[in-house]
Short mmCIF file of C-alpha atoms and ligand atoms in Angstrom, two decimals:
data_model
loop_
_atom_site.label_atom_id
_atom_site.label_comp_id
_atom_site.label_asym_id
_atom_site.label_seq_id
_atom_site.Cartn_x
_atom_site.Cartn_y
_atom_site.Cartn_z
CA MET S 203 92.00 -21.39 -203.66
CA SER S 204 91.00 -20.15 -207.12
CA MET S 205 90.47 -23.80 -208.09
CA VAL S 206 87.83 -24.12 -205.36
CA VAL S 207 86.11 -20.94 -206.52
CA VAL S 208 86.00 -22.22 -210.09
CA LEU S 209 84.56 -25.54 -208.93
CA LEU S 210 81.96 -23.80 -206.81
CA LEU S 211 80.99 -21.66 -209.78
CA LEU S 212 80.75 -24.68 -212.05
CA LEU S 213 78.66 -26.76 -209.67
CA PRO S 214 75.28 -25.10 -210.36
CA CYS S 215 75.96 -25.29 -214.10
CA ALA S 216 76.68 -28.99 -213.85
CA LEU S 217 73.51 -29.56 -211.81
CA LEU S 218 71.47 -27.56 -214.29
CA CYS S 219 72.87 -29.66 -217.09
CA LEU S 220 71.85 -32.83 -215.28
CA PHE S 221 68.25 -31.73 -215.68
CA SER S 222 68.18 -29.91 -218.99
CA CYS S 223 70.87 -31.76 -220.93
CA ALA S 224 69.40 -35.17 -220.09
CA ALA S 225 66.38 -34.40 -222.27
CA ALA S 226 67.08 -34.64 -225.98
CA GLN S 227 67.49 -31.19 -227.45
CA LEU S 228 66.33 -30.65 -230.98
CA THR S 229 66.35 -27.09 -232.33
CA PRO S 230 65.19 -25.50 -235.58
CA ASP S 231 68.60 -23.83 -236.11
CA PHE S 232 70.73 -26.95 -235.64
CA TYR S 233 72.27 -26.77 -239.14
CA ASP S 234 72.22 -22.98 -239.61
CA LYS S 235 76.03 -22.82 -239.53
CA SER S 236 77.00 -26.32 -240.67
CA CYS S 237 74.58 -26.53 -243.61
CA PRO S 238 72.83 -23.23 -244.36
CA THR S 239 71.53 -24.51 -247.74
CA LEU S 240 69.83 -27.56 -246.22
CA ILE S 241 66.16 -26.57 -246.43
CA PRO S 242 66.23 -25.12 -249.97
CA THR S 243 68.23 -28.12 -251.17
CA VAL S 244 65.67 -30.60 -249.81
CA ARG S 245 62.79 -28.48 -251.04
CA ALA S 246 64.16 -28.37 -254.60
CA VAL S 247 64.42 -32.17 -254.75
CA LEU S 248 60.89 -32.47 -253.39
CA GLN S 249 59.44 -29.95 -255.81
CA LYS S 250 60.86 -31.90 -258.71
CA ALA S 251 59.42 -35.14 -257.35
CA ILE S 252 55.99 -33.60 -256.77
CA ALA S 253 55.96 -32.17 -260.29
CA LYS S 254 56.43 -35.73 -261.55
CA GLU S 255 53.99 -37.34 -259.13
CA PRO S 256 52.02 -35.19 -256.67
CA ARG S 257 51.10 -38.18 -254.47
CA ILE S 258 54.74 -38.50 -253.42
CA ALA S 259 54.14 -35.68 -250.90
CA ALA S 260 51.66 -37.92 -249.05
CA SER S 261 53.99 -40.89 -249.22
CA LEU S 262 56.85 -38.89 -247.69
CA LEU S 263 54.69 -37.55 -244.86
CA ARG S 264 53.77 -41.13 -244.03
CA LEU S 265 57.43 -42.22 -243.98
CA HIS S 266 58.20 -39.78 -241.16
CA PHE S 267 55.32 -41.23 -239.11
CA HIS S 268 56.44 -44.81 -239.72
CA ASP S 269 59.99 -43.87 -238.80
CA CYS S 270 59.05 -42.07 -235.57
CA PHE S 271 56.75 -44.82 -234.25
CA VAL S 272 59.53 -47.42 -234.32
CA ASN S 273 62.36 -46.69 -231.90
CA GLY S 274 61.87 -42.98 -232.39
CA CYS S 275 62.66 -40.73 -235.34
CA ASP S 276 66.02 -42.29 -236.23
CA ALA S 277 65.67 -43.23 -239.92
CA SER S 278 65.55 -46.92 -238.98
CA LEU S 279 62.77 -47.28 -241.56
CA LEU S 280 65.17 -46.37 -244.36
CA LEU S 281 67.62 -49.24 -243.79
CA ASP S 282 67.58 -52.09 -246.28
CA ASP S 283 67.76 -55.68 -244.97
CA THR S 284 71.23 -56.93 -244.00
CA PRO S 285 72.50 -60.31 -242.85
CA SER S 286 72.43 -59.06 -239.23
CA PHE S 287 68.90 -57.62 -239.18
CA THR S 288 65.70 -57.62 -241.19
CA GLY S 289 64.69 -54.09 -242.04
CA GLU S 290 61.38 -52.38 -241.37
CA LYS S 291 60.53 -51.98 -245.05
CA GLY S 292 59.25 -55.57 -245.08
CA ALA S 293 57.01 -55.13 -242.02
CA VAL S 294 53.28 -55.45 -242.70
CA PRO S 295 52.48 -51.72 -242.38
CA ASN S 296 55.27 -50.89 -244.87
CA ASN S 297 55.49 -53.84 -247.25
CA ARG S 298 54.09 -52.76 -250.63
CA SER S 299 52.74 -49.49 -249.29
CA ALA S 300 55.63 -47.43 -247.91
CA ARG S 301 57.00 -45.41 -250.80
CA GLY S 302 59.20 -42.40 -251.49
CA PHE S 303 62.53 -43.99 -250.58
CA ARG S 304 64.15 -42.92 -253.83
CA VAL S 305 63.18 -39.31 -253.21
CA VAL S 306 64.78 -39.53 -249.77
CA ASP S 307 67.93 -40.89 -251.44
CA ARG S 308 67.92 -38.03 -253.92
CA ALA S 309 67.49 -35.45 -251.16
CA LYS S 310 70.30 -37.02 -249.15
CA PHE S 311 72.56 -37.10 -252.20
CA ALA S 312 71.94 -33.41 -252.90
CA VAL S 313 72.55 -32.48 -249.25
CA GLU S 314 75.75 -34.57 -249.09
CA LYS S 315 77.11 -32.63 -252.08
CA SER S 316 76.95 -29.31 -250.26
CA CYS S 317 77.39 -30.49 -246.65
CA PRO S 318 79.09 -33.90 -246.57
CA GLY S 319 78.63 -36.00 -243.44
CA VAL S 320 76.65 -33.37 -241.55
CA VAL S 321 72.90 -33.92 -241.92
CA SER S 322 71.11 -37.05 -240.67
CA CYS S 323 68.63 -39.03 -242.73
CA ALA S 324 66.17 -38.75 -239.84
CA ASP S 325 66.25 -34.95 -240.13
CA ILE S 326 65.88 -35.11 -243.91
CA LEU S 327 62.69 -37.16 -243.39
CA ALA S 328 61.36 -34.59 -240.91
CA ILE S 329 62.07 -31.77 -243.38
CA LEU S 330 60.49 -33.67 -246.28
CA ALA S 331 57.36 -34.25 -244.17
CA ARG S 332 57.02 -30.56 -243.31
CA GLU S 333 57.74 -29.37 -246.85
CA SER S 334 55.28 -31.91 -248.27
CA VAL S 335 52.45 -30.55 -246.14
CA VAL S 336 53.38 -26.96 -247.00
CA LEU S 337 53.55 -27.64 -250.75
CA LEU S 338 50.03 -29.12 -250.63
CA ASP S 339 48.79 -25.88 -248.95
CA GLY S 340 48.76 -27.21 -245.39
CA PRO S 341 50.19 -25.56 -242.28
CA SER S 342 53.87 -24.97 -241.64
CA TRP S 343 55.88 -25.35 -238.43
CA ALA S 344 59.41 -24.83 -237.22
CA VAL S 345 60.87 -28.26 -237.92
CA GLN S 346 63.07 -29.38 -235.05
CA LEU S 347 66.49 -30.72 -236.05
CA GLY S 348 69.51 -32.45 -234.58
CA ARG S 349 68.42 -36.10 -234.78
CA ARG S 350 71.00 -38.76 -235.58
CA ASP S 351 70.58 -42.02 -237.45
CA SER S 352 70.22 -45.50 -235.99
CA THR S 353 72.61 -48.34 -236.70
CA THR S 354 69.88 -50.96 -236.61
CA ALA S 355 66.22 -51.58 -237.38
CA ASN S 356 63.47 -53.67 -235.79
CA ARG S 357 60.87 -55.28 -238.01
CA SER S 358 58.81 -56.76 -235.19
CA ALA S 359 58.59 -53.36 -233.52
CA ALA S 360 57.29 -51.96 -236.83
CA ASN S 361 54.68 -54.73 -236.91
CA ASN S 362 53.64 -54.18 -233.31
CA GLU S 363 53.82 -50.45 -232.84
CA ILE S 364 52.46 -48.93 -236.05
CA PRO S 365 48.66 -49.25 -235.76
CA PRO S 366 46.89 -51.32 -238.44
CA PRO S 367 43.98 -49.89 -240.46
CA ASN S 368 41.42 -52.16 -238.79
CA SER S 369 42.29 -50.71 -235.35
CA THR S 370 39.49 -49.86 -232.97
CA LEU S 371 39.51 -46.48 -231.27
CA ALA S 372 40.82 -48.08 -228.07
CA ASN S 373 43.68 -49.69 -230.07
CA LEU S 374 44.59 -46.34 -231.61
CA LEU S 375 44.47 -44.49 -228.33
CA SER S 376 46.73 -47.00 -226.66
CA LYS S 377 49.26 -47.16 -229.53
CA PHE S 378 49.49 -43.37 -229.62
CA GLN S 379 49.61 -43.14 -225.84
CA ALA S 380 52.56 -45.53 -225.91
CA LYS S 381 54.39 -42.84 -227.92
CA GLY S 382 53.33 -40.01 -225.62
CA LEU S 383 50.57 -38.76 -227.94
CA ASN S 384 47.09 -38.03 -226.58
CA ALA S 385 43.61 -38.33 -228.10
CA GLN S 386 43.67 -34.83 -229.56
CA GLU S 387 47.03 -35.52 -231.19
CA LEU S 388 45.72 -38.81 -232.57
CA VAL S 389 42.80 -37.03 -234.21
CA ALA S 390 44.93 -34.15 -235.50
CA LEU S 391 47.64 -36.42 -236.94
CA SER S 392 45.05 -38.69 -238.55
CA GLY S 393 44.09 -35.59 -240.53
CA SER S 394 47.13 -36.53 -242.66
CA HIS S 395 44.64 -38.79 -244.39
CA THR S 396 43.33 -35.68 -246.13
CA ILE S 397 45.99 -36.57 -248.73
CA GLY S 398 47.19 -39.75 -250.39
CA LEU S 399 45.89 -43.15 -251.33
CA SER S 400 45.30 -46.52 -249.75
CA ARG S 401 45.42 -50.00 -251.20
CA CYS S 402 42.26 -52.06 -251.25
CA VAL S 403 43.77 -54.64 -248.90
CA SER S 404 43.75 -52.03 -246.14
CA PHE S 405 39.97 -51.50 -246.19
CA ARG S 406 38.49 -54.60 -247.89
CA ASP S 407 37.25 -56.22 -244.66
CA ARG S 408 34.95 -53.25 -244.10
CA LEU S 409 33.25 -53.85 -247.43
CA TYR S 410 32.52 -57.58 -247.15
CA ASN S 411 33.23 -59.10 -243.78
CA PHE S 412 33.72 -56.55 -241.07
CA SER S 413 35.55 -57.97 -238.01
CA GLY S 414 34.56 -61.47 -239.10
CA SER S 415 30.84 -60.62 -238.83
CA GLY S 416 30.06 -61.80 -242.37
CA ARG S 417 28.54 -58.35 -243.03
CA PRO S 418 29.89 -54.99 -244.20
CA ASP S 419 30.70 -52.25 -241.72
CA SER S 420 27.34 -50.67 -240.90
CA THR S 421 28.90 -47.22 -240.56
CA LEU S 422 29.71 -47.11 -244.31
CA GLN S 423 27.57 -44.61 -246.21
CA PRO S 424 25.65 -46.73 -248.80
CA HIS S 425 26.80 -44.95 -252.00
CA PHE S 426 30.35 -44.86 -250.75
CA TRP S 427 30.12 -48.58 -250.03
CA GLU S 428 28.96 -49.24 -253.61
CA ASP S 429 31.76 -47.15 -255.11
CA LEU S 430 34.36 -48.92 -253.01
CA ARG S 431 33.05 -52.39 -253.82
CA ALA S 432 33.36 -51.56 -257.52
CA LYS S 433 36.99 -50.53 -256.96
CA CYS S 434 37.97 -53.18 -254.49
CA PRO S 435 36.68 -56.64 -255.35
CA ARG S 436 36.37 -59.28 -252.72
CA PHE S 437 38.91 -61.82 -253.93
CA HIS S 438 41.52 -59.92 -255.93
CA GLY S 439 42.97 -56.47 -256.55
CA ASN S 440 44.86 -56.04 -253.27
CA ASN S 441 46.94 -53.24 -254.71
CA VAL S 442 44.20 -51.22 -256.39
CA VAL S 443 44.14 -47.82 -254.71
CA ALA S 444 41.45 -45.44 -253.49
CA PRO S 445 41.90 -41.90 -252.16
CA LEU S 446 41.84 -41.47 -248.38
CA ASP S 447 39.96 -38.20 -248.97
CA ALA S 448 37.81 -38.76 -252.05
CA HIS S 449 37.27 -35.03 -252.62
CA THR S 450 40.72 -33.42 -252.54
CA PRO S 451 43.41 -36.13 -252.23
CA LEU S 452 46.16 -33.73 -253.28
CA HIS S 453 45.16 -30.81 -251.10
CA PHE S 454 45.91 -30.58 -247.40
CA ASP S 455 42.66 -29.30 -245.87
CA ASN S 456 40.07 -30.29 -243.25
CA LEU S 457 37.73 -32.18 -245.59
CA TYR S 458 38.90 -35.39 -243.92
CA TYR S 459 36.81 -34.43 -240.89
CA HIS S 460 33.80 -33.58 -243.06
CA ASN S 461 34.17 -37.06 -244.55
CA LEU S 462 34.07 -38.69 -241.13
CA HIS S 463 30.85 -36.81 -240.33
CA ALA S 464 29.38 -38.05 -243.60
CA SER S 465 30.47 -41.66 -242.88
CA VAL S 466 32.80 -41.70 -245.85
CA GLY S 467 36.06 -42.23 -244.00
CA LEU S 468 38.06 -44.82 -245.95
CA LEU S 469 39.82 -46.82 -243.25
CA ASN S 470 38.22 -48.24 -240.16
CA SER S 471 40.86 -46.34 -238.16
CA ASP S 472 39.54 -43.13 -239.72
CA GLN S 473 35.82 -43.69 -239.22
CA VAL S 474 36.11 -44.82 -235.58
CA LEU S 475 37.44 -41.37 -234.66
CA TYR S 476 33.91 -40.12 -235.31
CA SER S 477 31.66 -43.16 -234.99
CA THR S 478 32.80 -44.74 -231.74
CA SER S 479 30.82 -43.50 -228.78
CA GLY S 480 31.51 -44.00 -225.10
CA PRO S 481 33.87 -42.43 -222.59
CA ASN S 482 36.84 -42.45 -225.01
CA SER S 483 34.92 -40.98 -227.94
CA THR S 484 36.87 -38.46 -230.00
CA ARG S 485 33.81 -37.26 -231.91
CA ALA S 486 33.91 -33.77 -230.42
CA ILE S 487 37.49 -33.29 -231.61
CA VAL S 488 36.53 -34.38 -235.14
CA THR S 489 33.66 -31.89 -235.10
CA ARG S 490 35.94 -29.11 -233.90
CA TYR S 491 38.39 -29.67 -236.77
CA ARG S 492 35.54 -29.97 -239.27
CA ASP S 493 34.21 -26.59 -238.17
CA ASP S 494 37.53 -24.84 -237.77
CA GLN S 495 40.34 -25.53 -240.24
CA GLY S 496 42.54 -23.05 -238.41
CA ALA S 497 42.27 -25.08 -235.21
CA PHE S 498 43.12 -28.24 -237.15
CA PHE S 499 46.15 -26.61 -238.77
CA ALA S 500 47.46 -25.26 -235.46
CA ASP S 501 47.00 -28.56 -233.63
CA PHE S 502 48.38 -30.58 -236.55
CA ALA S 503 51.53 -28.46 -236.59
CA SER S 504 52.15 -28.89 -232.83
CA ALA S 505 51.39 -32.60 -233.02
CA MET S 506 53.90 -33.02 -235.86
CA VAL S 507 56.58 -31.35 -233.74
CA LYS S 508 55.69 -33.65 -230.86
CA MET S 509 55.72 -36.76 -233.05
CA GLY S 510 59.07 -35.61 -234.46
CA ASN S 511 60.39 -35.53 -230.90
CA ILE S 512 59.80 -39.21 -230.17
CA SER S 513 63.08 -40.60 -228.74
CA PRO S 514 65.56 -38.98 -231.10
CA LEU S 515 69.21 -40.04 -231.02
CA THR S 516 71.26 -36.95 -230.19
CA GLY S 517 74.77 -35.94 -229.14
CA THR S 518 77.11 -38.81 -229.92
CA SER S 519 74.45 -41.55 -230.10
CA GLY S 520 73.92 -43.19 -233.47
CA GLN S 521 75.63 -41.74 -236.50
CA ILE S 522 75.19 -39.52 -239.53
CA ARG S 523 74.70 -42.06 -242.28
CA LYS S 524 76.40 -41.41 -245.59
CA LYS S 525 73.65 -43.28 -247.43
CA CYS S 526 70.22 -43.56 -245.88
CA ARG S 527 69.78 -47.20 -246.88
CA ARG S 528 72.73 -48.54 -244.90
CA VAL S 529 74.81 -47.92 -241.82
CA ASN S 530 78.29 -46.46 -242.34
C1 LIG U 644 46.07 -43.30 -236.66
C2 LIG U 644 46.61 -44.40 -237.11
C3 LIG U 644 46.94 -44.60 -238.56
C4 LIG U 644 46.63 -45.69 -239.29
C5 LIG U 644 45.93 -46.95 -238.81
C6 LIG U 644 47.10 -45.45 -240.63
C7 LIG U 644 47.00 -46.35 -241.67
C8 LIG U 644 47.27 -46.05 -242.99
C9 LIG U 644 47.06 -46.95 -244.09
C10 LIG U 644 46.56 -48.37 -243.97
C11 LIG U 644 47.38 -46.29 -245.22
C12 LIG U 644 47.31 -46.83 -246.64
C13 LIG U 644 48.42 -47.83 -246.86
C14 LIG U 644 48.12 -48.70 -248.04
O1 LIG U 644 48.33 -48.28 -249.19
O2 LIG U 644 47.60 -49.79 -247.81
C15 LIG U 644 47.81 -44.97 -244.85
C16 LIG U 644 48.21 -44.00 -245.73
C17 LIG U 644 48.70 -42.79 -245.33
N1 LIG U 644 48.95 -42.39 -244.04
FE1 LIG U 644 48.27 -43.27 -242.38
N2 LIG U 644 47.67 -44.21 -240.69
C18 LIG U 644 47.61 -43.65 -239.44
C19 LIG U 644 48.13 -42.43 -239.06
C20 LIG U 644 48.86 -41.62 -239.89
C21 LIG U 644 49.67 -40.52 -239.45
C22 LIG U 644 49.87 -40.12 -238.00
C23 LIG U 644 50.21 -39.97 -240.57
C24 LIG U 644 51.14 -38.80 -240.70
C25 LIG U 644 51.49 -37.99 -239.73
C26 LIG U 644 49.71 -40.71 -241.70
C27 LIG U 644 49.95 -40.42 -243.02
C28 LIG U 644 49.48 -41.14 -244.08
C29 LIG U 644 49.52 -40.69 -245.45
C30 LIG U 644 49.96 -39.32 -245.92
C31 LIG U 644 49.05 -41.73 -246.25
C32 LIG U 644 48.96 -41.78 -247.78
C33 LIG U 644 50.29 -42.31 -248.30
C34 LIG U 644 50.40 -42.44 -249.81
O3 LIG U 644 49.52 -42.03 -250.56
O4 LIG U 644 51.44 -43.00 -250.24
N3 LIG U 644 48.93 -41.73 -241.25
N4 LIG U 644 47.75 -44.85 -243.47
C1 LIG U 645 55.63 -58.41 -248.99
O1 LIG U 645 54.47 -58.65 -249.77
C2 LIG U 645 54.65 -59.54 -250.85
C3 LIG U 645 53.36 -59.62 -251.64
O2 LIG U 645 52.26 -59.81 -250.83
C4 LIG U 645 55.08 -60.90 -250.35
O3 LIG U 645 55.33 -61.75 -251.42
C5 LIG U 645 56.35 -60.74 -249.51
O4 LIG U 645 56.70 -61.98 -248.94
C6 LIG U 645 56.14 -59.71 -248.41
N1 LIG U 645 57.38 -59.48 -247.72
C7 LIG U 645 57.53 -59.76 -246.44
C8 LIG U 645 58.87 -59.46 -245.89
O5 LIG U 645 56.63 -60.20 -245.76
C1 LIG U 646 62.29 -55.07 -231.27
O1 LIG U 646 61.08 -54.56 -230.77
C2 LIG U 646 60.38 -55.43 -229.92
C3 LIG U 646 59.10 -54.72 -229.50
O2 LIG U 646 58.15 -54.75 -230.51
C4 LIG U 646 61.21 -55.77 -228.70
O3 LIG U 646 60.54 -56.72 -227.91
C5 LIG U 646 62.56 -56.32 -229.14
O4 LIG U 646 63.38 -56.49 -228.03
C6 LIG U 646 63.23 -55.38 -230.13
N1 LIG U 646 64.43 -56.00 -230.64
C7 LIG U 646 65.61 -55.40 -230.60
C8 LIG U 646 66.76 -56.17 -231.18
O5 LIG U 646 65.76 -54.31 -230.11
C1 LIG U 647 43.06 -56.70 -237.77
O1 LIG U 647 43.48 -57.63 -238.75
C2 LIG U 647 44.48 -58.51 -238.30
C3 LIG U 647 45.01 -59.31 -239.47
O2 LIG U 647 44.00 -59.61 -240.36
C4 LIG U 647 43.91 -59.37 -237.18
O3 LIG U 647 44.90 -60.27 -236.70
C5 LIG U 647 43.45 -58.46 -236.06
O4 LIG U 647 42.82 -59.21 -235.05
C6 LIG U 647 42.48 -57.41 -236.56
N1 LIG U 647 42.25 -56.44 -235.48
C7 LIG U 647 41.06 -55.95 -235.20
C8 LIG U 647 40.97 -54.98 -234.09
O5 LIG U 647 40.06 -56.29 -235.82
C1 LIG U 648 39.85 -46.07 -223.48
O1 LIG U 648 41.16 -45.99 -224.00
C2 LIG U 648 42.15 -46.58 -223.19
C3 LIG U 648 43.47 -46.38 -223.87
O2 LIG U 648 43.81 -45.04 -223.84
C4 LIG U 648 41.84 -48.07 -223.04
O3 LIG U 648 42.78 -48.66 -222.18
C5 LIG U 648 40.45 -48.26 -222.49
O4 LIG U 648 40.14 -49.62 -222.47
C6 LIG U 648 39.45 -47.52 -223.34
N1 LIG U 648 38.12 -47.61 -222.78
C7 LIG U 648 37.08 -47.99 -223.48
C8 LIG U 648 35.77 -48.01 -222.79
O5 LIG U 648 37.15 -48.29 -224.68
C1 LIG U 649 34.29 -63.67 -242.24
O1 LIG U 649 35.52 -63.76 -241.53
C2 LIG U 649 35.49 -64.74 -240.51
C3 LIG U 649 36.78 -64.67 -239.71
O2 LIG U 649 37.71 -63.79 -240.27
C4 LIG U 649 35.28 -66.11 -241.12
O3 LIG U 649 35.27 -67.10 -240.11
C5 LIG U 649 33.96 -66.11 -241.86
O4 LIG U 649 33.80 -67.34 -242.52
C6 LIG U 649 33.90 -64.99 -242.88
N1 LIG U 649 32.57 -64.89 -243.39
C7 LIG U 649 32.29 -64.86 -244.69
C8 LIG U 649 30.88 -64.74 -245.07
O5 LIG U 649 33.19 -64.89 -245.52
#
């Protein structure tokens, strides 16, 4: 009799769980009890790294993006090649441009000292991304935690799913849509290019032979074009770098959107957010963020939380890696 009552009482709970527990649940307080020193520990490592090289903040923000777009935010990007899989570090969007891995290792090492075996590498990346934006005077957000780490990586997914710098607007929209991110989130997240640098190889086509036309990209502002040609020669210098935001590459602000209005966006994928017209045009969103840094900051913060929520491993899926570069 009492058994039946208990079962009847449990039934609604079980049904509720079917709906709410099925969705991955990340929460900002995931490690509050198991690792209360987590955030200050990661922040201290980052502050040291930024003091040595401020650009590292940009590089770390980018790592979180490149992790999340490939099988979700599961630290797959951090795995070195093994005999059983080729890692994502060698994929075209990462090879010779993804950087900051040693800072991630240092953060993980420091966290392992105080809370061994508790905090995932995927969460450390998410924290480093948030702290990097904050330390360059950008917005903050409640970083969601509770991700676990993958046991494998997928180089071809990294090649296919991370958009290349010569993407058209339609390409960008569809690659972001594939990850559940809309046009507004595309434009807000691209505002990350208010910090950091890009190699010449990522924008050279625009300077000399845009889309195989034999001519430069006609949207390039003439003086900007001249400056870039001086930096980025046609036949060599692949790894020479130029700032994504020429004015304040170490300050997280909305000048990126001013640049797009002035036709001085560095990558094709930047400039098309303003210059492409038609039914999919995102020009009005660019203008809104140019005119209202507060709106940009608010939308950037929510979009980062949403990007950080792409297919996380939770519960008993995956593992908590001991070292971010290899599976346990
Ligand atoms: C919209 C599609 C995007 C494309 C096509 C793109 C492409 C690129 C490229 C080509 C570079 C330079 C790499 C090199 O050195 O050659 C770069 C740098 C960077 N990207 Fe993106 N990106 C996109 C979106 C994002 C997003 C969503 C974020 C972060 C949320 C981000 C953050 C960064 C940062 C911070 C840098 C500078 C990194 C450094 O200085 O080390 N990007 N991106
Ligand atoms: C990475 O780039 C370097 C230099 O361009 C090249 O030699 C190497 O083969 C590339 N790695 C992969 C995995 O493609
Ligand atoms: C890797 O990703 C590609 C999609 O780009 C997919 O077709 C393939 O099945 C994936 N491989 C593994 C081993 O999951
Ligand atoms: C971008 O460049 C790659 C490699 O050079 C090329 O295969 C691709 O077609 C280009 N995409 C666009 C949209 O121009
Ligand atoms: C608009 O973007 C969608 C992807 O979201 C794409 O499928 C469609 O072809 C684009 N339309 C135009 C006119 O570019
Ligand atoms: C521009 O690129 C296209 C294809 O990528 C090539 O066929 C053409 O010869 C190039 N033009 C010049 C002037 O280099």
